[in-house]
């Protein structure tokens, strides 16, 4: 959905209303970007190892980068700088937690692929939180990225458990009572968890690559909307890192609204739909 608006500045484009393709990589309608490829790699790793294996995850990400594994075009046509740095370090050292943690590495590249982890640990809420954070560290070791994934992992788990939107978006929601008291969030993520997205509008809300802004924008779209479609369009029409803002929103909204809440025309338009459904089905059967 965000493909045609990727890298565009707010106010410089006609808002999208449907799945139309295009964008900087000239993709067909229904094709997806690195967000989905990496999420599928993560899901495949959880399925094949039946465990959280960071080495296996990084091997699959590397296979995607080098060989186009689980890419919609069978090649890696886009990759974030932080992810690339981590993969190159892993290829050289074999260290799975290779994500950089310097000041410019707090990007959204781990948050965009997160959903398979809370899905895999649906019956273990504490693990859903802890492993969501660990899933960031493979490519994004900055504490802000790790905390964004911990927090969003809890929200996705709550949505999967059928919690109301008001409860999920309540201040500092966690499926594990008292968790944020014991393991506090960093200030910037804590502000989002306190509900900063409820009292802001664009241009304060921005779909940027910075993980704090991405998280805030996705939650703003979820909070402002009443359907999956409405929120998705709000998210991607922020422009800038539109595909990733849409991916982050849709992980939570998909868990909340379920497959039946996603427009059928969008699902049926997806390229390699059989592959996506096969991986999701196996993830739920473990």
Tab-separated table of C-alpha atoms in Angstrom:
chain	number	residue	atom	x	y	z
A	1	UNK	CA	0.000	0.000	0.000
A	2	UNK	CA	2.852	2.386	0.736
A	3	UNK	CA	4.868	1.425	-2.342
A	4	UNK	CA	3.832	4.399	-4.531
A	5	UNK	CA	4.570	6.950	-1.796
A	6	UNK	CA	7.916	5.684	-0.528
A	7	UNK	CA	10.444	8.529	-0.121
A	8	UNK	CA	7.869	11.247	-0.930
A	9	UNK	CA	7.531	14.450	1.100
A	10	UNK	CA	4.200	15.208	2.803
A	11	UNK	CA	1.973	17.459	0.728
A	12	UNK	CA	3.676	16.677	-2.585
A	13	UNK	CA	1.474	13.814	-3.792
A	14	UNK	CA	-2.090	12.707	-4.407
A	15	UNK	CA	-3.165	10.450	-1.508
A	16	UNK	CA	-3.523	6.793	-2.440
A	17	UNK	CA	-6.904	5.133	-2.036
A	18	UNK	CA	-6.113	1.635	-3.246
A	19	UNK	CA	-3.316	-0.825	-4.042
A	20	UNK	CA	-1.780	0.717	-7.151
A	21	UNK	CA	1.935	-0.163	-7.257
A	22	UNK	CA	4.544	2.093	-8.834
A	23	UNK	CA	6.917	4.030	-6.609
A	24	UNK	CA	10.720	4.294	-6.833
A	25	UNK	CA	11.098	0.580	-7.681
A	26	UNK	CA	8.237	0.546	-10.204
A	27	UNK	CA	6.479	-2.414	-8.576
A	28	UNK	CA	3.250	-3.946	-9.832
A	29	UNK	CA	0.113	-3.647	-7.675
A	30	UNK	CA	0.287	-6.295	-4.954
A	31	UNK	CA	4.069	-6.473	-4.844
A	32	UNK	CA	5.731	-5.845	-1.502
A	33	UNK	CA	8.991	-4.428	-0.219
A	34	UNK	CA	11.757	-5.397	2.205
A	35	UNK	CA	9.418	-5.131	5.206
A	36	UNK	CA	7.441	-8.198	4.153
A	37	UNK	CA	10.472	-10.122	2.868
A	38	UNK	CA	12.203	-9.819	6.245
A	39	UNK	CA	9.014	-10.686	8.144
A	40	UNK	CA	8.674	-13.849	6.053
A	41	UNK	CA	12.333	-14.730	6.725
A	42	UNK	CA	11.752	-14.291	10.457
A	43	UNK	CA	8.578	-16.387	10.361
A	44	UNK	CA	10.338	-19.095	8.346
A	45	UNK	CA	13.150	-19.231	10.904
A	46	UNK	CA	10.728	-19.614	13.818
A	47	UNK	CA	8.945	-22.399	11.922
A	48	UNK	CA	12.062	-24.317	10.840
A	49	UNK	CA	13.945	-24.106	14.159
A	50	UNK	CA	10.835	-24.241	16.372
A	51	UNK	CA	12.695	-21.762	18.524
A	52	UNK	CA	14.175	-18.274	18.587
A	53	UNK	CA	17.500	-18.795	16.813
A	54	UNK	CA	19.216	-15.486	15.967
A	55	UNK	CA	21.930	-17.165	13.891
A	56	UNK	CA	19.321	-18.863	11.710
A	57	UNK	CA	17.402	-15.595	11.386
A	58	UNK	CA	20.493	-13.747	10.194
A	59	UNK	CA	21.354	-16.523	7.739
A	60	UNK	CA	17.905	-16.159	6.181
A	61	UNK	CA	18.147	-12.359	6.054
A	62	UNK	CA	21.541	-12.743	4.382
A	63	UNK	CA	20.070	-15.205	1.885
A	64	UNK	CA	17.363	-12.647	1.101
A	65	UNK	CA	19.960	-9.930	0.543
A	66	UNK	CA	22.341	-12.051	-1.536
A	67	UNK	CA	19.929	-14.349	-3.404
A	68	UNK	CA	16.489	-12.729	-3.209
A	69	UNK	CA	15.093	-15.413	-0.893
A	70	UNK	CA	11.432	-14.609	-0.104
A	71	UNK	CA	11.529	-11.471	-2.219
A	72	UNK	CA	8.510	-10.740	-4.382
A	73	UNK	CA	10.838	-10.152	-7.378
A	74	UNK	CA	13.364	-12.885	-6.449
A	75	UNK	CA	16.009	-10.264	-5.770
A	76	UNK	CA	16.752	-7.766	-3.010
A	77	UNK	CA	15.929	-4.420	-4.611
A	78	UNK	CA	15.953	-2.355	-1.406
A	79	UNK	CA	17.663	-2.673	1.974
A	80	UNK	CA	18.174	-0.241	4.841
A	81	UNK	CA	21.680	0.936	5.676
A	82	UNK	CA	21.543	-0.320	9.262
A	83	UNK	CA	20.320	-3.753	8.175
A	84	UNK	CA	23.051	-3.938	5.538
A	85	UNK	CA	25.748	-3.017	8.064
A	86	UNK	CA	24.521	-5.761	10.394
A	87	UNK	CA	24.416	-8.404	7.664
A	88	UNK	CA	27.928	-7.573	6.485
A	89	UNK	CA	29.236	-7.840	10.038
A	90	UNK	CA	27.414	-11.145	10.526
A	91	UNK	CA	28.841	-12.518	7.284
A	92	UNK	CA	32.326	-11.631	8.523
A	93	UNK	CA	32.072	-12.643	12.196
A	94	UNK	CA	29.115	-15.028	12.596
A	95	UNK	CA	27.917	-12.877	15.509
A	96	UNK	CA	24.074	-12.902	15.329
A	97	UNK	CA	23.475	-9.744	17.344
A	98	UNK	CA	25.359	-7.608	14.868
A	99	UNK	CA	23.001	-4.647	14.784
A	100	UNK	CA	24.833	-1.336	15.226
A	101	UNK	CA	23.907	0.874	18.160
A	102	UNK	CA	25.379	4.248	17.156
A	103	UNK	CA	23.232	7.390	17.191
A	104	UNK	CA	22.166	7.068	13.547
A	105	UNK	CA	21.080	3.415	13.833
A	106	UNK	CA	17.727	3.915	15.630
A	107	UNK	CA	15.770	3.102	12.488
A	108	UNK	CA	12.512	1.232	11.987
A	109	UNK	CA	13.953	-1.788	10.132
A	110	UNK	CA	13.357	-4.241	12.975
A	111	UNK	CA	9.963	-2.882	14.013
A	112	UNK	CA	8.606	-3.329	10.473
A	113	UNK	CA	9.093	-7.129	10.495
A	114	UNK	CA	8.176	-7.888	14.109
A	115	UNK	CA	4.765	-9.639	13.964
A	116	UNK	CA	5.943	-13.280	13.615
A	117	UNK	CA	7.499	-13.127	17.095
A	118	UNK	CA	4.359	-12.303	19.148
A	119	UNK	CA	2.432	-14.696	16.881
A	120	UNK	CA	4.901	-17.480	17.690
A	121	UNK	CA	4.749	-16.734	21.433
A	122	UNK	CA	0.983	-16.180	21.682
A	123	UNK	CA	0.735	-18.536	24.671
A	124	UNK	CA	3.756	-16.995	26.440
A	125	UNK	CA	3.235	-13.252	26.921
A	126	UNK	CA	6.511	-12.682	28.778
A	127	UNK	CA	8.458	-14.365	25.997
A	128	UNK	CA	6.496	-12.377	23.431
A	129	UNK	CA	7.861	-9.193	25.016
A	130	UNK	CA	11.408	-10.409	25.609
A	131	UNK	CA	11.884	-12.073	22.228
A	132	UNK	CA	10.384	-9.089	20.421
A	133	UNK	CA	13.240	-7.026	21.808
A	134	UNK	CA	15.816	-9.677	20.948
A	135	UNK	CA	14.492	-9.870	17.391
A	136	UNK	CA	15.542	-6.253	16.948
A	137	UNK	CA	19.090	-6.772	18.142
A	138	UNK	CA	20.101	-8.904	15.170
A	139	UNK	CA	20.054	-5.868	12.881
A	140	UNK	CA	19.075	-2.909	15.094
A	141	UNK	CA	20.846	-2.930	18.450
A	142	UNK	CA	20.064	0.678	19.347
A	143	UNK	CA	18.113	0.701	22.656
A	144	UNK	CA	15.311	2.788	21.110
A	145	UNK	CA	14.747	0.182	18.382
A	146	UNK	CA	14.844	-2.639	20.938
A	147	UNK	CA	12.351	-0.870	23.212
A	148	UNK	CA	10.032	-0.030	20.314
A	149	UNK	CA	9.922	-3.738	19.452
A	150	UNK	CA	9.356	-4.759	23.077
A	151	UNK	CA	6.454	-2.346	23.391
A	152	UNK	CA	4.874	-3.163	20.023
A	153	UNK	CA	5.294	-6.881	20.671
A	154	UNK	CA	3.108	-6.469	23.749
A	155	UNK	CA	0.479	-4.516	21.831
A	156	UNK	CA	0.307	-7.133	19.073
A	157	UNK	CA	-0.005	-9.866	21.696
A	158	UNK	CA	-2.872	-7.988	23.346
A	159	UNK	CA	-4.632	-7.630	19.993
A	160	UNK	CA	-4.215	-11.344	19.309
A	161	UNK	CA	-5.772	-12.080	22.697
A	162	UNK	CA	-8.858	-10.043	21.788
A	163	UNK	CA	-8.236	-7.027	24.010
A	164	UNK	CA	-10.223	-3.889	23.191
A	165	UNK	CA	-8.590	-1.024	21.331
A	166	UNK	CA	-9.017	1.201	24.392
A	167	UNK	CA	-7.121	-1.303	26.522
A	168	UNK	CA	-4.368	-1.903	23.964
A	169	UNK	CA	-3.815	1.840	23.583
A	170	UNK	CA	-4.123	2.612	27.287
A	171	UNK	CA	-1.085	4.129	28.948
A	172	UNK	CA	1.797	1.646	29.114
A	173	UNK	CA	-0.239	-1.404	28.148
A	174	UNK	CA	1.517	-4.719	28.742
A	175	UNK	CA	0.216	-8.300	28.636
A	176	UNK	CA	2.440	-8.905	31.669
A	177	UNK	CA	1.285	-6.796	34.652
A	178	UNK	CA	4.020	-4.591	36.095
A	179	UNK	CA	6.486	-5.397	33.318
A	180	UNK	CA	7.308	-1.778	32.479
A	181	UNK	CA	7.910	-1.042	36.167
A	182	UNK	CA	10.489	-3.819	36.303
A	183	UNK	CA	12.005	-3.158	32.865
A	184	UNK	CA	11.275	0.494	32.023
A	185	UNK	CA	11.145	1.873	28.531
A	186	UNK	CA	13.528	4.582	27.396
A	187	UNK	CA	12.164	8.115	27.681
A	188	UNK	CA	11.296	8.561	23.988
A	189	UNK	CA	9.428	5.236	23.720
A	190	UNK	CA	7.877	5.793	27.136
A	191	UNK	CA	6.322	9.031	25.868
A	192	UNK	CA	4.697	7.144	22.996
A	193	UNK	CA	3.530	4.440	25.399
A	194	UNK	CA	2.008	7.217	27.537
A	195	UNK	CA	-0.208	8.174	24.580
A	196	UNK	CA	1.663	10.956	22.749
A	197	UNK	CA	0.029	9.801	19.492
A	198	UNK	CA	-3.439	10.633	20.840
A	199	UNK	CA	-2.849	14.373	21.039
A	200	UNK	CA	-0.847	15.043	17.871
A	201	UNK	CA	-1.677	15.469	14.192
A	202	UNK	CA	0.495	15.889	11.094
A	203	UNK	CA	2.943	17.543	10.633
A	204	UNK	CA	3.915	16.570	14.198
A	205	UNK	CA	3.012	13.011	13.258
A	206	UNK	CA	5.459	11.909	10.564
A	207	UNK	CA	6.144	8.637	8.809
A	208	UNK	CA	9.903	8.908	9.068
A	209	UNK	CA	12.551	6.211	9.272
A	210	UNK	CA	13.392	7.125	12.889
A	211	UNK	CA	11.872	4.340	14.982
A	212	UNK	CA	10.221	6.620	17.559
A	213	UNK	CA	8.402	8.600	14.871
A	214	UNK	CA	7.440	5.412	13.000
A	215	UNK	CA	5.954	3.849	16.113
A	216	UNK	CA	4.081	7.024	16.977
A	217	UNK	CA	2.728	7.401	13.425
A	218	UNK	CA	1.508	3.797	13.261
A	219	UNK	CA	-0.267	4.075	16.611
A	220	UNK	CA	-1.773	7.418	15.568
A	221	UNK	CA	-3.286	5.762	12.499
A	222	UNK	CA	-4.614	2.861	14.580
A	223	UNK	CA	-6.073	5.221	17.181
A	224	UNK	CA	-7.676	7.563	14.625
A	225	UNK	CA	-9.421	4.874	12.553
A	226	UNK	CA	-12.289	2.438	12.934
A	227	UNK	CA	-11.367	-0.070	10.218
A	228	UNK	CA	-8.201	-1.700	8.918
A	229	UNK	CA	-8.591	0.061	5.572
A	230	UNK	CA	-9.101	3.526	7.046
A	231	UNK	CA	-6.063	3.253	9.305
A	232	UNK	CA	-3.849	1.795	6.602
A	233	UNK	CA	-4.610	4.692	4.285
A	234	UNK	CA	-3.937	7.181	7.081
A	235	UNK	CA	-0.567	5.537	7.714
A	236	UNK	CA	0.735	5.309	4.158
A	237	UNK	CA	-0.550	8.727	3.153
A	238	UNK	CA	1.879	10.291	5.605
A	239	UNK	CA	4.443	9.708	2.855
A	240	UNK	CA	8.203	9.573	3.592
A	241	UNK	CA	8.881	5.971	4.715
A	242	UNK	CA	5.346	5.068	3.676
A	243	UNK	CA	5.740	1.328	3.126
A	244	UNK	CA	7.233	0.843	6.585
A	245	UNK	CA	4.719	3.052	8.402
A	246	UNK	CA	2.043	0.970	6.696
A	247	UNK	CA	3.774	-2.272	7.684
A	248	UNK	CA	4.081	-1.268	11.338
A	249	UNK	CA	0.450	-0.155	11.498
A	250	UNK	CA	-0.759	-3.273	9.719
A	251	UNK	CA	0.990	-5.679	12.091
A	252	UNK	CA	-1.074	-4.344	14.975
A	253	UNK	CA	-4.239	-3.666	12.985
A	254	UNK	CA	-4.082	-7.075	11.337
A	255	UNK	CA	-3.867	-8.757	14.728
A	256	UNK	CA	-6.753	-6.618	15.989
A	257	UNK	CA	-9.179	-6.778	13.053
A	258	UNK	CA	-8.184	-10.230	11.788
A	259	UNK	CA	-8.089	-11.436	8.195
A	260	UNK	CA	-11.824	-10.879	7.814
A	261	UNK	CA	-11.297	-7.176	8.567
A	262	UNK	CA	-8.824	-6.660	5.718
A	263	UNK	CA	-10.399	-5.789	2.351
A	264	UNK	CA	-10.621	-8.987	0.267
A	265	UNK	CA	-9.575	-7.115	-2.860
A	266	UNK	CA	-6.290	-6.199	-1.172
A	267	UNK	CA	-5.604	-9.755	-0.032
A	268	UNK	CA	-6.477	-11.225	-3.431
A	269	UNK	CA	-4.215	-8.697	-5.165
A	270	UNK	CA	-1.110	-9.792	-3.255
A	271	UNK	CA	1.623	-11.376	-5.328
A	272	UNK	CA	2.796	-14.793	-4.107
A	273	UNK	CA	-0.271	-15.007	-1.882
A	274	UNK	CA	0.029	-18.806	-1.714
A	275	UNK	CA	3.531	-18.478	-0.268
A	276	UNK	CA	2.417	-15.934	2.342
A	277	UNK	CA	-0.570	-18.043	3.411
A	278	UNK	CA	1.565	-21.206	3.543
A	279	UNK	CA	4.073	-19.580	5.928
A	280	UNK	CA	1.343	-18.048	8.123
A	281	UNK	CA	-0.492	-21.374	8.316
A	282	UNK	CA	2.650	-23.212	9.418
A	283	UNK	CA	3.472	-20.522	11.989
A	284	UNK	CA	0.098	-21.032	13.657
A	285	UNK	CA	0.446	-24.831	13.677
A	286	UNK	CA	3.693	-24.992	15.660
